[in-house]
Amino acid sequence: MSHVPTSIDFRANVQQVPSTMPAAVQKATTKFLGNRAALVDALGNDVWQALRQAGHDLRLHAISNLDHYLEQAEREVIKAGGQVHWARDAEEARRIVLDIAGKHHTRLAVKSKSMITEEIGLNQAMEAAGIRVLETDLGEYIVQLKGMGPAHIVVPAFHLSTEEIAALFREKLGVDAPAEAQKLTQIARMKLREEFLAADLGISGGNFLVAETGTIVTVTNEGNGRMCCTIPPVHVAVVGIDKVVPDWESLTVLLKLLARSATGQKLSCYTQFISGPPRSDAEIGPREFHLVLLDNGRSRILQTPETRETLLCIRCGACLNICPVYNNVGGYAYGYPISGPTGVIFASQILGAKAAGALPFASTLCGACNDICPVKIPITDILLHLRRRVVEGDDLEGAAAPYFLRVGAQVGAVALGTAWLYRFGSRMLKRLQAPFVREGWMSNLPGPMSRWTMARPFPAFAADFRRWWCHRSGR
Ligand code: SF4
């Protein structure tokens, strides 16, 4: 069983966005962007741009030499006493984790926040197998109680008010919860502490995997990640193959970029390094450490030069915070746990154009995401390539766009590229549109165009562009 989406209708999802969402999202994103800008200013723009370039170059180097660094990381994890599993896709990854859980008779698993386990629908698969899975990041804990997924990749529950969270705690936990952030955190902490002690399995993701020592790096602002990875007797880390970095020197650059871009901190509160299980009885920690390395379409992304840099992402969330679309619709409209610009380019490729063909169009192409991205991913170039793939298809999938759109796009391309046809066409359109025009707008077009005018009016073709241009320039 999996909750990996098979079809995403962005426009329909947008209709479900509560009216309070934009204000709640913008309040939080404004704060994060302000914090980030202050730290970038303090560092100086030249230093920041040099850091971004270094981050881009070393991430690109890592994914361009994945075979080398992944094999090195595997050797080092095994040398340190860990076990390494390779998963081709989400189903294989779920099976591996379920097998490990089954071997240890797991009844309760505690998880630290990880987008990759959301990507593979791990919670649903484990629950279906009779294993209780508890999210322990405060935001994830809240959205799990609410029966939802994360609304943001860094701050999953930031769209909920303290009043809403207090009401949720009263309803689901049966406690007297006042609408005060500190008290609510204390309640969650006390509940979670009992669960950490009772858990049979700890599950985490990994922000990075350092190849030279086989070390998993997790970056959090709460102590929950540390508890998940140290208290239960078995720890499973599910990590994308794209997360590998060559060495510790590379890691220092990426950590500087990540914390500043994500929450506007110089460094996150907890940066945890895990290199296998304890070496002796004197050391504490899980007796077994498993690393699940997941491909799930990443190697295909790697093979596509136009979209390869999708894999540079360090999931900082800055492109969500700056995106005008995300700021107006929030995370759930994307229909995928990773939302915003990075989610759009990732999900479109992981799920394919048939399931997620709507996502590359959920962008204004304003380019703010390109400018803010700490590893300089050319997001809008990738979006344009993905839009073309939706319309024209590729070697794996046929075109996903409706037939009339594809034909319309081809006719439009010919008309715009042929002067006489453009002139003739615009005169014809002006005549044909006449029955539908009311005060310069068309709001009730027939046939396929009704899909547009159902949502918003279409401006009437006002004049022949050439005539307008000649008139304007006095020629
Ligand atoms: S695409 Fe860039 S800005 Fe967006 S989450 Fe990834 S690293 Fe951050």
XYZ file of C-alpha atoms and ligand atoms in Angstrom:
483
model
C 0.000 0.000 0.000
C 1.323 3.437 -0.842
C 0.181 7.014 -0.874
C 2.488 7.976 -3.730
C 0.208 10.074 -5.983
C -0.751 8.671 -9.379
C -2.427 11.813 -10.709
C -2.052 15.436 -9.643
C -4.625 18.039 -10.672
C -3.023 21.295 -9.547
C -5.933 23.479 -10.675
C -8.467 21.371 -8.783
C -6.233 21.367 -5.696
C -5.968 25.157 -5.807
C -9.756 25.348 -5.550
C -9.504 23.532 -2.185
C -6.990 25.967 -0.657
C -8.552 27.596 2.429
C -8.859 31.376 2.209
C -6.662 31.728 5.308
C -3.741 29.898 3.703
C -2.019 32.764 1.785
C -1.822 35.052 4.831
C -0.533 32.246 7.085
C 2.077 31.187 4.543
C 3.235 34.717 3.783
C 3.644 35.557 7.472
C 6.095 32.656 7.867
C 7.904 33.000 4.544
C 8.435 36.724 5.100
C 10.103 35.958 8.412
C 12.390 33.292 6.909
C 13.325 35.472 3.961
C 14.072 38.397 6.281
C 16.315 36.270 8.499
C 18.101 34.889 5.477
C 18.635 38.314 3.911
C 20.124 39.672 7.155
C 22.664 36.833 7.303
C 23.567 37.157 3.633
C 24.079 40.903 4.168
C 26.274 40.238 7.182
C 28.376 37.848 5.127
C 28.616 40.233 2.179
C 27.191 39.561 -1.247
C 30.568 38.644 -2.800
C 31.254 35.997 -0.193
C 27.694 34.666 -0.490
C 27.902 34.415 -4.279
C 31.266 32.645 -3.994
C 29.718 30.189 -1.512
C 26.782 29.573 -3.859
C 29.137 28.901 -6.757
C 31.223 26.540 -4.620
C 28.048 24.747 -3.483
C 26.880 24.394 -7.073
C 30.240 23.140 -8.313
C 30.781 20.567 -5.637
C 27.208 19.230 -5.824
C 27.573 18.958 -9.592
C 30.907 17.187 -9.167
C 29.320 14.741 -6.703
C 26.355 13.806 -8.891
C 28.585 13.598 -11.973
C 30.707 11.009 -10.157
C 27.941 9.223 -8.283
C 29.191 5.723 -9.052
C 32.579 6.471 -7.487
C 31.299 8.259 -4.378
C 28.423 5.868 -3.707
C 30.704 2.845 -3.835
C 33.162 4.622 -1.556
C 30.338 5.479 0.876
C 29.091 1.876 0.815
C 32.560 0.516 1.631
C 32.944 2.951 4.519
C 29.503 2.220 6.009
C 30.216 -1.529 5.918
C 33.688 -0.956 7.389
C 32.011 0.946 10.244
C 29.702 -1.997 10.964
C 26.581 -0.792 9.121
C 24.554 -2.579 6.462
C 23.849 -1.070 3.061
C 20.769 -1.796 0.923
C 20.174 -0.534 -2.613
C 16.605 0.267 -3.627
C 15.732 0.797 -7.284
C 12.332 2.316 -6.565
C 9.862 3.248 -3.837
C 8.385 -0.237 -3.647
C 11.764 -1.878 -3.135
C 12.698 0.686 -0.467
C 9.442 0.070 1.410
C 10.020 -3.687 1.248
C 13.563 -3.363 2.612
C 12.420 -1.258 5.582
C 9.483 -3.579 6.237
C 11.810 -6.609 6.177
C 14.125 -4.996 8.718
C 11.144 -4.018 10.868
C 9.694 -7.541 10.616
C 13.009 -9.148 11.594
C 12.995 -7.113 14.796
C 9.289 -7.683 15.542
C 8.695 -3.946 15.373
C 5.442 -2.626 16.775
C 6.388 1.041 17.065
C 8.738 3.030 14.845
C 9.727 6.631 15.570
C 10.729 8.876 12.694
C 12.604 12.102 12.339
C 11.447 14.418 9.549
C 12.489 13.103 6.156
C 11.087 14.045 2.788
C 12.389 10.847 1.231
C 10.166 8.636 3.395
C 7.246 10.848 2.368
C 8.343 10.336 -1.251
C 8.106 6.549 -0.929
C 4.918 6.526 1.183
C 6.679 4.641 3.968
C 4.304 5.504 6.822
C 1.264 4.160 4.994
C 3.074 0.934 4.066
C 4.192 0.355 7.655
C 0.769 1.135 9.092
C -0.731 -1.326 6.585
C 1.691 -3.953 7.931
C 0.450 -3.326 11.479
C 3.364 -1.163 12.628
C 2.588 2.134 14.329
C 4.743 4.935 12.933
C 5.144 8.122 14.879
C 6.465 11.371 13.448
C 8.565 13.107 16.095
C 9.467 16.430 14.493
C 6.994 18.814 16.145
C 5.578 20.071 12.850
C 5.335 16.571 11.408
C 3.773 15.333 14.673
C 1.092 18.017 14.377
C 0.264 17.340 10.727
C 0.262 13.585 11.399
C -2.296 14.113 14.197
C -4.311 16.099 11.693
C -4.094 13.239 9.187
C -2.167 15.319 6.672
C 1.302 15.545 5.147
C 3.800 18.409 5.349
C 2.813 21.801 3.913
C 6.452 22.914 3.632
C 9.643 20.886 3.360
C 11.323 22.614 6.310
C 8.403 23.704 8.502
C 5.586 21.214 7.899
C 2.856 22.818 10.063
C 3.687 26.512 9.692
C 0.297 27.300 8.201
C -1.527 26.310 11.412
C -2.191 28.809 14.195
C -1.515 28.040 17.867
C -5.303 28.058 18.394
C -5.751 25.369 15.744
C -2.928 23.282 17.219
C -4.318 23.630 20.753
C -7.743 22.460 19.543
C -6.087 19.523 17.758
C -4.184 18.487 20.904
C -7.353 18.702 22.985
C -9.225 16.540 20.483
C -6.547 13.951 19.660
C -4.483 13.777 22.844
C -7.263 14.438 25.345
C -5.220 17.054 27.203
C -5.972 20.514 28.448
C -3.980 22.455 25.826
C -3.815 26.264 25.988
C -3.082 28.194 22.787
C 0.488 28.993 23.829
C 3.413 27.792 21.722
C 5.653 26.940 24.669
C 2.978 24.947 26.515
C 2.010 23.082 23.338
C 5.656 22.176 22.751
C 5.910 20.869 26.320
C 2.833 18.698 25.842
C 4.240 17.226 22.625
C 7.629 16.677 24.264
C 6.150 14.723 27.177
C 4.033 12.568 24.860
C 6.926 11.892 22.518
C 9.427 11.068 25.250
C 7.419 7.993 26.284
C 7.250 6.882 22.667
C 11.011 7.237 22.087
C 11.621 4.911 25.026
C 9.083 2.350 23.790
C 10.127 2.349 20.108
C 11.645 -0.730 18.474
C 12.931 1.087 15.401
C 14.217 4.573 14.581
C 13.884 5.890 11.044
C 15.595 8.936 9.579
C 16.520 10.406 6.255
C 19.858 12.063 5.656
C 20.606 15.576 4.461
C 23.991 14.410 3.236
C 26.090 11.267 2.986
C 29.836 11.921 3.323
C 31.561 9.415 1.057
C 35.029 9.523 2.612
C 33.781 8.203 5.974
C 30.340 6.783 5.105
C 28.745 9.289 7.492
C 25.063 10.233 7.432
C 24.471 13.879 8.279
C 21.100 15.018 9.586
C 20.294 18.655 10.206
C 17.432 19.579 12.547
C 16.326 22.266 14.951
C 14.812 19.882 17.480
C 16.392 17.094 19.491
C 13.972 14.553 18.051
C 16.303 13.475 15.242
C 18.994 12.609 17.764
C 16.496 10.627 19.865
C 15.277 8.651 16.820
C 18.802 7.745 15.813
C 20.133 6.844 19.250
C 17.416 5.434 21.547
C 15.701 2.593 19.585
C 17.807 -0.581 19.196
C 17.779 -0.385 15.382
C 18.276 2.641 13.132
C 17.314 2.736 9.445
C 18.367 5.747 7.376
C 16.716 6.129 3.958
C 18.861 8.385 1.781
C 18.607 9.389 -1.877
C 21.626 8.490 -3.997
C 21.893 12.184 -4.878
C 22.735 13.132 -1.286
C 26.316 11.928 -1.444
C 29.120 14.501 -1.029
C 32.788 13.678 -1.461
C 34.267 14.804 1.852
C 33.984 16.877 5.012
C 35.381 19.970 3.335
C 32.496 19.916 0.840
C 30.084 19.380 3.699
C 31.150 22.569 5.508
C 30.239 24.649 2.441
C 26.837 22.985 2.117
C 26.005 23.300 5.812
C 26.696 27.048 5.621
C 24.391 27.367 2.626
C 21.663 25.129 4.022
C 21.019 26.719 7.412
C 21.188 30.282 6.097
C 18.846 29.546 3.197
C 16.381 27.413 5.141
C 15.653 29.303 8.336
C 18.115 32.185 8.354
C 20.405 30.559 10.926
C 24.197 30.394 10.786
C 23.943 26.735 11.708
C 20.967 24.567 12.626
C 20.622 23.658 16.333
C 21.454 19.994 15.797
C 23.827 18.697 13.149
C 24.231 14.997 13.690
C 26.875 12.697 12.210
C 26.236 8.952 12.178
C 28.977 6.573 11.118
C 27.631 3.088 11.725
C 26.582 1.482 15.019
C 28.566 1.833 18.289
C 32.049 0.289 18.101
C 32.015 -1.097 21.659
C 29.638 -1.893 24.533
C 30.830 1.260 26.249
C 29.236 3.389 23.505
C 25.529 4.039 23.445
C 23.297 3.854 20.378
C 21.411 1.364 18.218
C 23.076 -2.002 17.853
C 22.162 -2.150 14.172
C 22.497 0.523 11.541
C 20.988 0.147 8.061
C 21.468 2.546 5.181
C 18.901 2.291 2.366
C 20.173 4.038 -0.759
C 17.260 4.995 -2.984
C 17.304 5.660 -6.708
C 13.568 5.968 -7.565
C 14.115 7.771 -10.859
C 17.165 9.794 -9.846
C 19.502 7.977 -12.220
C 17.123 8.830 -15.063
C 17.215 12.498 -14.070
C 20.991 12.239 -14.065
C 20.983 10.995 -17.648
C 19.041 14.029 -18.888
C 21.455 16.946 -19.343
C 18.658 19.557 -19.399
C 17.270 18.499 -16.011
C 20.288 16.929 -14.302
C 20.801 19.832 -11.922
C 17.489 19.006 -10.238
C 19.616 16.621 -8.172
C 21.748 19.423 -6.737
C 18.902 20.390 -4.401
C 19.740 20.480 -0.694
C 16.044 20.902 0.280
C 16.518 24.232 2.008
C 13.044 25.476 1.083
C 14.192 28.974 0.068
C 12.602 28.643 -3.372
C 9.260 27.884 -1.703
C 9.576 30.940 0.513
C 10.218 33.299 -2.405
C 7.811 31.723 -4.915
C 4.705 33.860 -5.620
C 2.689 30.765 -6.533
C 3.623 28.873 -3.351
C 2.933 31.979 -1.273
C -0.608 32.092 -2.617
C -1.563 28.433 -2.615
C 0.610 26.811 0.107
C 2.049 23.311 -0.060
C -0.992 21.040 -0.381
C -2.045 22.341 -3.792
C 0.994 20.630 -5.322
C -0.394 17.211 -4.361
C 3.085 15.996 -3.451
C 4.982 16.125 -0.145
C 7.774 18.193 -1.708
C 6.104 21.372 -2.873
C 7.079 24.684 -4.431
C 9.554 25.051 -7.294
C 11.859 22.259 -6.137
C 8.884 19.916 -5.696
C 7.575 20.792 -9.133
C 10.792 19.927 -10.961
C 11.417 16.837 -8.823
C 7.900 15.354 -8.774
C 7.378 15.941 -12.503
C 10.343 13.725 -13.236
C 9.890 11.127 -10.486
C 6.176 10.605 -11.154
C 6.289 11.244 -14.911
C 4.307 13.567 -17.152
C 1.135 11.446 -17.092
C 0.782 11.764 -13.305
C 2.376 15.147 -12.703
C 2.177 16.893 -16.087
C 0.275 19.794 -14.501
C 3.107 20.731 -12.163
C 5.630 22.367 -14.547
C 2.857 24.825 -15.428
C 2.356 25.792 -11.762
C 4.882 28.583 -12.089
C 5.023 32.170 -13.281
C 8.617 31.646 -14.524
C 9.541 34.858 -12.706
C 12.953 33.393 -11.873
C 13.020 34.390 -8.179
C 13.744 30.737 -7.341
C 16.840 30.757 -9.567
C 18.173 33.841 -7.817
C 17.677 32.561 -4.294
C 18.746 28.942 -4.761
C 21.928 28.411 -2.718
C 23.274 25.844 -5.182
C 22.264 27.816 -8.281
C 19.830 25.340 -9.817
C 18.449 26.842 -13.068
C 14.882 26.014 -12.021
C 13.073 27.955 -14.746
C 15.192 26.375 -17.520
C 14.303 22.965 -16.124
C 10.630 23.957 -15.936
C 10.633 24.963 -19.590
C 12.220 21.678 -20.578
C 9.626 19.785 -18.538
C 6.778 21.762 -20.123
C 8.130 20.778 -23.529
C 8.275 17.168 -22.373
C 4.626 17.275 -21.293
C 3.586 18.640 -24.681
C 5.860 16.595 -26.931
C 6.537 13.461 -24.855
C 9.926 11.807 -24.516
C 11.566 8.419 -24.955
C 9.682 6.903 -21.992
C 6.291 8.560 -22.197
C 4.141 9.899 -24.985
C 2.839 13.452 -24.866
C 0.632 14.013 -21.827
C -0.989 17.269 -22.933
C -4.473 16.972 -24.513
C -4.546 16.575 -28.321
C -6.140 19.967 -28.945
C -3.406 21.701 -26.931
C -0.641 20.007 -28.895
C -2.277 20.817 -32.226
C -3.011 24.354 -31.017
C 0.613 24.842 -29.984
C 1.859 23.638 -33.396
C -0.590 25.852 -35.292
C 0.359 28.791 -33.078
C 4.070 28.210 -33.714
C 3.540 28.188 -37.502
C 1.247 31.241 -37.395
C 3.633 33.266 -35.237
C 6.552 32.363 -37.470
C 4.872 33.256 -40.811
C 4.135 36.963 -41.381
C 1.253 36.651 -43.850
C -0.407 33.884 -41.852
C -0.103 35.934 -38.670
C -1.741 38.948 -40.361
C -4.477 36.819 -41.898
C -5.056 34.855 -38.688
C -5.337 37.913 -36.453
C -7.920 39.477 -38.815
C -9.910 36.250 -38.864
C -9.760 35.891 -35.101
C -11.022 39.419 -34.651
C -14.089 38.575 -36.727
C -14.671 35.139 -35.204
C -14.489 36.417 -31.639
C -17.109 39.165 -32.172
C -20.146 37.163 -30.832
C -18.321 36.445 -27.546
C -16.806 39.847 -26.739
C -18.343 41.968 -23.974
C -16.514 45.196 -23.164
C -13.190 43.929 -24.447
C -13.304 40.548 -22.651
C -14.549 37.054 -23.455
C -15.880 35.088 -20.502
C -17.893 32.321 -22.121
C -15.879 30.709 -24.907
C -17.023 27.351 -26.350
C -15.147 24.047 -26.677
C -11.648 23.580 -25.297
C -11.250 27.304 -24.633
C -14.051 27.069 -22.051
C -11.471 25.501 -19.694
C -9.772 28.898 -19.620
C -12.848 31.122 -19.426
C -14.383 29.001 -16.653
C -11.595 30.293 -14.400
C -10.977 33.808 -15.774
C -11.991 36.000 -18.725
C -9.859 36.131 -21.832
C -8.906 39.537 -23.289
C -10.355 40.101 -26.758
C -7.906 40.435 -29.628
C -7.834 44.208 -29.758
C -6.120 44.907 -33.062
C -3.641 43.699 -35.588
C -0.313 44.012 -33.828
C 1.439 45.399 -36.905
C -1.167 48.132 -37.321
C -0.972 48.934 -33.639
C 2.813 49.086 -33.798
C 2.829 51.323 -36.896
C 0.251 53.580 -35.291
C 2.236 53.761 -32.047
C 5.567 54.439 -33.718
C 3.995 56.972 -36.129
C 5.037 55.021 -39.220
S 15.882 24.098 -5.408
Fe 17.451 25.376 -4.415
S 16.269 26.859 -3.196
Fe 14.850 25.181 -3.714
S 14.945 23.772 -1.977
Fe 16.443 23.069 -3.505
S 18.381 24.024 -2.894
Fe 16.756 25.135 -1.838
